XYZ file of C-alpha atoms in Angstrom:
439
model
C 0.000 0.000 0.000
C 3.021 2.312 0.295
C 2.844 3.012 -3.449
C -0.748 4.223 -3.048
C 0.087 6.388 -0.033
C 3.120 8.026 -1.678
C 1.104 8.803 -4.807
C -1.746 10.366 -2.811
C -4.221 7.663 -3.819
C -4.616 6.482 -0.225
C -4.960 8.821 2.758
C -4.922 11.737 0.312
C -6.445 15.140 1.185
C -6.313 14.494 4.930
C -5.916 17.532 7.210
C -2.607 17.813 9.074
C -2.943 18.534 12.801
C 0.453 19.731 14.010
C 0.106 22.766 16.283
C 0.079 22.145 20.068
C -3.141 24.182 20.331
C -5.036 22.024 17.833
C -3.653 18.800 19.332
C -4.823 19.934 22.771
C -8.286 20.795 21.406
C -8.470 17.431 19.665
C -7.602 15.620 22.900
C -10.302 17.536 24.780
C -12.871 16.512 22.176
C -11.575 12.931 22.053
C -11.807 12.623 25.839
C -15.289 14.185 25.734
C -16.510 11.625 23.169
C -14.616 8.473 24.100
C -12.730 8.989 27.351
C -9.453 8.438 25.448
C -6.570 10.711 24.434
C -3.609 10.524 22.086
C 0.057 10.987 22.901
C 0.870 11.917 19.309
C 2.038 15.482 18.721
C 1.016 15.571 15.061
C -1.302 13.459 12.921
C -3.728 13.592 10.005
C -7.530 13.554 10.204
C -10.363 12.893 7.755
C -13.654 14.761 7.407
C -14.904 13.219 10.668
C -11.703 13.894 12.616
C -10.694 10.240 12.483
C -6.919 9.744 12.333
C -5.396 6.495 10.998
C -2.316 7.149 13.160
C -4.425 7.430 16.308
C -6.418 4.381 15.274
C -3.124 2.474 15.118
C -1.956 3.955 18.444
C -5.188 2.958 20.211
C -5.397 -0.359 18.318
C -8.943 0.644 17.418
C -9.795 1.724 13.838
C -13.360 2.414 15.056
C -12.486 4.663 17.984
C -14.880 7.295 16.601
C -17.363 4.785 15.239
C -18.155 2.251 17.952
C -19.770 -0.920 16.556
C -19.764 0.736 13.126
C -22.877 2.857 13.798
C -23.582 6.426 14.959
C -20.327 7.904 13.667
C -18.826 10.481 16.034
C -16.845 13.421 14.695
C -14.349 16.066 15.768
C -14.086 19.278 13.763
C -10.980 21.425 14.189
C -11.430 23.382 10.959
C -13.999 23.728 8.216
C -11.240 22.649 5.787
C -12.095 19.099 6.817
C -15.082 19.248 4.445
C -12.700 18.486 1.530
C -11.192 15.417 3.201
C -12.313 11.831 2.549
C -14.049 9.636 5.111
C -11.922 6.681 6.187
C -13.216 3.397 7.596
C -16.699 4.228 6.251
C -19.462 1.828 7.260
C -22.290 3.625 5.421
C -22.210 5.217 1.975
C -24.193 8.234 3.178
C -21.934 9.322 6.063
C -19.458 11.509 4.187
C -22.187 13.324 2.261
C -24.066 14.021 5.499
C -20.953 15.380 7.217
C -20.018 17.545 4.250
C -23.523 18.995 3.979
C -23.550 19.703 7.728
C -20.247 21.581 7.486
C -21.276 23.558 4.392
C -24.706 24.485 5.795
C -23.124 25.722 9.052
C -19.798 26.944 7.706
C -19.812 30.474 9.165
C -20.913 29.281 12.604
C -18.405 26.417 12.596
C -15.641 28.783 11.484
C -16.355 31.003 14.495
C -16.665 28.077 16.915
C -13.512 26.278 15.780
C -11.521 29.497 16.136
C -11.671 28.875 19.907
C -12.498 25.215 20.445
C -13.120 21.873 18.763
C -16.656 20.940 17.771
C -17.600 17.392 18.730
C -20.719 15.558 17.635
C -22.423 12.419 16.413
C -24.488 11.091 13.522
C -27.416 9.516 15.356
C -29.748 7.009 13.701
C -31.532 5.217 16.613
C -29.513 2.014 16.075
C -26.693 1.352 18.525
C -25.420 -1.979 17.248
C -25.564 -4.211 14.201
C -25.999 -7.493 16.019
C -28.684 -8.687 13.565
C -29.476 -7.859 9.922
C -32.916 -6.587 11.016
C -31.118 -3.499 12.339
C -30.476 -2.464 8.740
C -34.195 -1.788 8.316
C -34.423 0.188 11.568
C -32.266 2.957 10.141
C -34.677 5.534 8.760
C -33.226 8.973 9.452
C -29.900 10.319 10.611
C -29.745 13.488 12.691
C -26.724 15.418 13.873
C -25.936 16.563 17.391
C -22.910 18.819 17.877
C -21.391 21.323 20.304
C -17.986 22.557 21.364
C -16.246 20.654 24.132
C -16.957 23.581 26.445
C -20.649 23.513 25.548
C -20.659 26.933 23.873
C -23.839 26.283 21.883
C -25.726 24.957 24.893
C -24.530 27.935 26.927
C -25.556 30.321 24.140
C -29.021 28.774 24.092
C -29.277 29.276 27.852
C -28.200 32.898 27.478
C -30.694 33.490 24.655
C -33.495 32.120 26.845
C -32.483 34.387 29.718
C -32.260 37.397 27.393
C -35.810 36.659 26.212
C -36.966 36.506 29.833
C -35.148 39.741 30.664
C -36.716 41.595 27.734
C -40.251 40.254 28.051
C -41.043 39.699 31.726
C -42.213 42.763 33.590
C -40.060 42.453 36.745
C -36.986 40.967 35.116
C -35.182 44.327 35.175
C -35.033 44.039 38.942
C -33.933 40.400 39.062
C -30.301 40.635 40.197
C -29.820 36.862 40.013
C -30.999 36.741 36.404
C -28.750 39.661 35.448
C -25.735 38.046 37.157
C -26.386 34.787 35.318
C -26.614 36.652 31.994
C -23.322 38.430 32.646
C -21.578 35.172 33.546
C -22.888 33.377 30.460
C -22.023 36.330 28.184
C -18.448 36.121 29.434
C -18.312 32.606 28.010
C -20.307 33.027 24.809
C -20.031 36.687 23.798
C -22.956 38.772 22.561
C -25.442 36.197 21.264
C -27.924 38.929 20.323
C -25.595 40.549 17.795
C -23.611 37.388 17.003
C -25.881 34.359 17.431
C -24.098 31.049 18.050
C -26.198 28.245 16.668
C -25.997 25.259 14.372
C -28.901 24.286 12.153
C -30.842 21.266 13.299
C -30.325 18.804 10.472
C -31.632 15.332 9.734
C -31.304 13.158 6.646
C -33.349 10.331 5.156
C -31.398 7.085 4.988
C -33.571 4.668 3.074
C -31.290 3.745 0.194
C -27.674 3.127 1.162
C -24.670 0.815 1.208
C -23.427 -0.652 4.468
C -20.197 -2.503 5.139
C -22.000 -4.753 7.638
C -22.882 -8.407 6.902
C -20.398 -8.704 4.078
C -21.532 -5.514 2.355
C -25.144 -4.742 1.414
C -26.905 -2.338 -0.950
C -30.337 -1.584 0.481
C -32.941 0.032 -1.774
C -36.173 0.742 0.113
C -37.303 4.031 -1.431
C -37.882 2.704 -4.977
C -40.899 1.240 -6.771
C -39.568 -2.303 -6.412
C -37.468 -2.504 -3.195
C -34.624 -4.979 -2.870
C -31.440 -5.770 -1.004
C -28.284 -6.813 -2.851
C -25.496 -8.414 -0.855
C -21.819 -8.962 -1.567
C -21.736 -11.583 1.199
C -23.761 -14.615 2.175
C -27.405 -14.306 1.139
C -28.526 -16.909 3.707
C -27.646 -14.524 6.563
C -30.247 -12.052 5.277
C -33.099 -14.320 4.142
C -35.276 -13.659 7.209
C -35.523 -9.946 6.426
C -39.027 -8.788 5.438
C -37.901 -7.739 1.950
C -39.434 -9.455 -1.042
C -36.274 -9.432 -3.148
C -32.823 -10.319 -1.796
C -30.062 -10.985 -4.337
C -26.397 -11.845 -4.138
C -23.917 -10.672 -6.770
C -24.086 -13.973 -8.662
C -27.741 -13.321 -9.588
C -26.865 -11.041 -12.461
C -30.141 -11.413 -14.352
C -32.258 -10.543 -11.301
C -30.058 -7.555 -10.435
C -30.286 -6.340 -14.030
C -34.096 -6.555 -13.940
C -34.189 -4.739 -10.593
C -32.093 -1.867 -11.994
C -34.215 -1.725 -15.154
C -37.618 -1.918 -13.423
C -36.664 0.959 -11.137
C -35.161 3.013 -13.990
C -31.858 3.286 -12.122
C -29.429 2.799 -15.035
C -28.848 3.810 -18.640
C -26.561 2.411 -21.366
C -23.336 4.400 -21.680
C -23.511 4.031 -25.459
C -26.822 5.904 -25.565
C -26.246 8.412 -22.739
C -26.565 12.103 -23.583
C -23.514 14.323 -23.568
C -20.795 11.674 -23.110
C -18.040 10.356 -25.345
C -19.265 6.789 -25.159
C -16.557 5.430 -27.442
C -13.734 6.888 -25.328
C -15.260 5.585 -22.090
C -15.782 2.089 -23.471
C -12.295 1.953 -25.032
C -10.782 2.854 -21.669
C -12.747 0.051 -20.027
C -11.338 -2.279 -22.692
C -7.811 -1.150 -21.748
C -8.469 -1.984 -18.103
C -9.749 -5.447 -19.048
C -6.721 -5.938 -21.310
C -4.335 -5.013 -18.496
C -6.107 -7.352 -16.099
C -5.804 -10.226 -18.591
C -2.104 -9.649 -19.326
C -0.899 -8.494 -15.902
C 0.691 -11.872 -15.178
C 2.474 -12.144 -18.543
C 5.668 -10.339 -17.471
C 4.909 -7.348 -19.694
C 5.512 -3.662 -19.041
C 1.992 -2.261 -19.174
C 2.616 1.361 -18.172
C 3.068 4.329 -20.518
C 1.575 2.451 -23.446
C 0.268 4.489 -26.371
C -2.989 3.678 -28.133
C -0.935 2.039 -30.887
C 0.881 -0.079 -28.302
C -2.441 -1.177 -26.816
C -3.748 -2.230 -30.227
C -0.590 -4.238 -30.803
C -1.084 -6.033 -27.485
C -4.664 -6.844 -28.491
C -3.515 -8.361 -31.803
C -0.753 -10.374 -30.148
C -2.916 -11.715 -27.314
C -6.414 -11.779 -28.828
C -6.910 -15.435 -27.919
C -6.149 -14.728 -24.249
C -8.634 -11.882 -23.820
C -11.901 -12.511 -21.933
C -15.380 -12.335 -23.375
C -16.150 -8.909 -21.926
C -13.299 -7.366 -23.941
C -14.713 -8.600 -27.243
C -18.256 -7.560 -26.310
C -17.137 -4.005 -25.522
C -15.164 -3.939 -28.788
C -18.375 -4.728 -30.672
C -20.186 -1.965 -28.816
C -17.444 0.552 -29.640
C -17.714 -0.519 -33.286
C -21.447 0.246 -33.157
C -20.904 3.612 -31.441
C -18.127 4.869 -33.711
C -18.321 2.972 -36.988
C -22.040 2.287 -37.537
C -21.425 -1.393 -36.862
C -24.149 -3.869 -35.975
C -25.833 -3.362 -32.607
C -24.518 -6.115 -30.330
C -27.162 -7.904 -28.292
C -25.774 -7.994 -24.753
C -27.719 -9.970 -22.168
C -27.241 -9.659 -18.416
C -25.439 -13.008 -18.479
C -22.704 -11.490 -20.612
C -19.653 -10.658 -18.431
C -19.549 -7.211 -20.087
C -23.157 -6.290 -19.310
C -22.605 -4.118 -16.228
C -19.568 -2.463 -17.852
C -21.968 -0.989 -20.423
C -24.153 0.810 -17.860
C -24.022 3.864 -15.631
C -26.515 5.328 -13.181
C -29.315 7.357 -14.713
C -30.151 10.841 -13.431
C -31.682 10.363 -9.945
C -30.870 11.066 -6.287
C -29.209 7.690 -5.696
C -26.875 7.825 -8.700
C -23.755 7.576 -6.503
C -25.116 4.455 -4.800
C -25.992 2.799 -8.116
C -22.578 3.629 -9.596
C -21.032 2.100 -6.482
C -22.982 -1.116 -7.082
C -22.054 -1.120 -10.777
C -18.374 -0.693 -9.881
C -18.520 -3.879 -7.813
C -20.253 -5.722 -10.654
C -17.595 -4.541 -13.154
C -14.551 -4.417 -10.909
C -11.931 -4.680 -13.684
C -12.781 -1.047 -14.454
C -10.219 0.223 -11.955
C -11.061 3.908 -12.485
C -14.732 3.514 -11.625
C -13.854 1.187 -8.747
C -11.438 3.768 -7.310
C -13.923 6.620 -7.677
C -17.060 4.840 -6.486
C -15.949 2.143 -4.054
C -12.540 2.883 -2.519
C -12.735 0.293 0.255
C -13.242 -2.482 -2.327
C -10.539 -0.965 -4.536
C -7.997 -1.195 -1.694
C -8.957 -4.803 -0.931
C -8.548 -5.850 -4.568
C -5.360 -3.825 -5.036
C -3.647 -5.857 -2.294
C -4.130 -9.026 -4.406
C -3.053 -7.656 -7.797
C 0.247 -8.465 -9.485
C 3.065 -5.904 -9.331
C 2.589 -5.145 -13.032
C -1.072 -4.291 -12.564
C -0.382 -2.257 -9.413
C 2.184 -0.200 -11.308
C -0.193 0.365 -14.233
C -3.106 1.341 -11.982
C -1.107 3.815 -9.890
C 0.440 5.398 -12.995
C -2.936 5.699 -14.714
C -4.759 7.163 -11.719
C -2.026 9.696 -10.921
C -1.465 10.848 -14.504
C -4.942 10.529 -16.007
C -7.414 10.860 -13.136
C -5.818 12.910 -10.350
C -4.983 15.790 -12.701
C -8.668 16.584 -13.227
C -10.840 14.591 -10.855
C -13.857 16.864 -11.248
C -13.685 16.747 -15.038
C -13.280 12.970 -15.071
C -16.277 12.435 -12.792
C -18.394 14.785 -14.882
C -17.388 13.036 -18.110
C -18.138 9.596 -16.685
C -21.208 10.197 -14.528
C -22.545 13.699 -15.240
C -25.952 14.303 -16.768
C -26.973 17.117 -19.057
C -30.498 18.439 -18.897
C -32.499 17.971 -22.108
C -32.724 21.758 -22.610
C -28.959 22.275 -22.245
C -28.305 19.300 -24.495
C -30.530 20.682 -27.246
C -28.864 24.112 -26.964
C -25.428 22.479 -27.172
C -26.418 20.677 -30.372
C -28.380 23.387 -32.230
C -27.378 26.644 -30.562
C -29.576 29.032 -28.537
C -31.427 30.347 -31.617
C -32.057 27.100 -33.407
C -30.140 24.929 -35.838
C -27.348 26.595 -37.747
C -28.115 26.583 -41.491
C -25.353 25.947 -43.961
């Protein structure tokens, strides 16, 4: 994994905590949440304040996520919103934390100037002892305050100010006035500078969880289902009509189609389908030849075509299916009939335009895991597990590709692969704002 770390593909974009002041604030928050502290004088944290170094020190990678539920967090700076979430147990957690930080950015900026903000993502489930707990998770709400309780104190002061201004004899209440003065010394002027965080809660009906071998739960769709990467028998008592494991490709394909969750890449609006499919073919080619003692990095398109000609008989079925699809897309070739039993089927799809597109693309990345770019973008935990088992040749190719082709423009790559254009914008792009251009 050192190659990934050095290239910034693992533990990248973490926030460095090095000043004694921030370390002391972190320890106060850590003690407040867990009763533990760190002896480290500098470390890196993710969006939730989790540090892999502290996890190693405490021999507990879940020290802020006991039992893998109700993730706790420590905010030292609003810059953490750009960091990844490590040791994620739910696909929704990072998005919830980022939205919380962005919605409360000015308040959090003021609060973290003096103290750490500690909190928790609360979902009413406190353990995952049985699969039934998966269905008990309905909403996630956030509770947060500074370690000194500044928000709670500000709320107390606001209540007392209301009493002072509205009750007839409050002007003569020396005790009330003394309490207001004492609280104001801790919180500042809450009338002119209110200290508050928005009460926020989030629906969690469709999500991925790392529990029970990895599950994709879709409840808020027309035809609900659960798809598991692990043992299906563990989940069969759940009151869900459809439970599939990853081997049931035809049933998963029908589920995605019936709920209108996917679209063919070759027919998607506003994408270079040929380029996307050719790149997937390269990844499949590399996977097939990675054990052949070949140098696979820094290969030109001509080099890749030569490899295909030389090793055509060794390439898997999905490579040839995608080649036929590229021929249709770019050369008016015959439309290839691709059933869900074809190994290439899920490589040809992407999520359609809906609120759970990230979740669906995550599922598709597991069903088409030779596409290392999509796997890295959509399902990092699975990417790291598979990377550990790859040959040195494939590791070298993957790291070189991701650092030179993907990391340079992550936003552009994601938009090109998964972005959706509105029909109006698409029409304008094709014909111009005043109609078709006449020759």
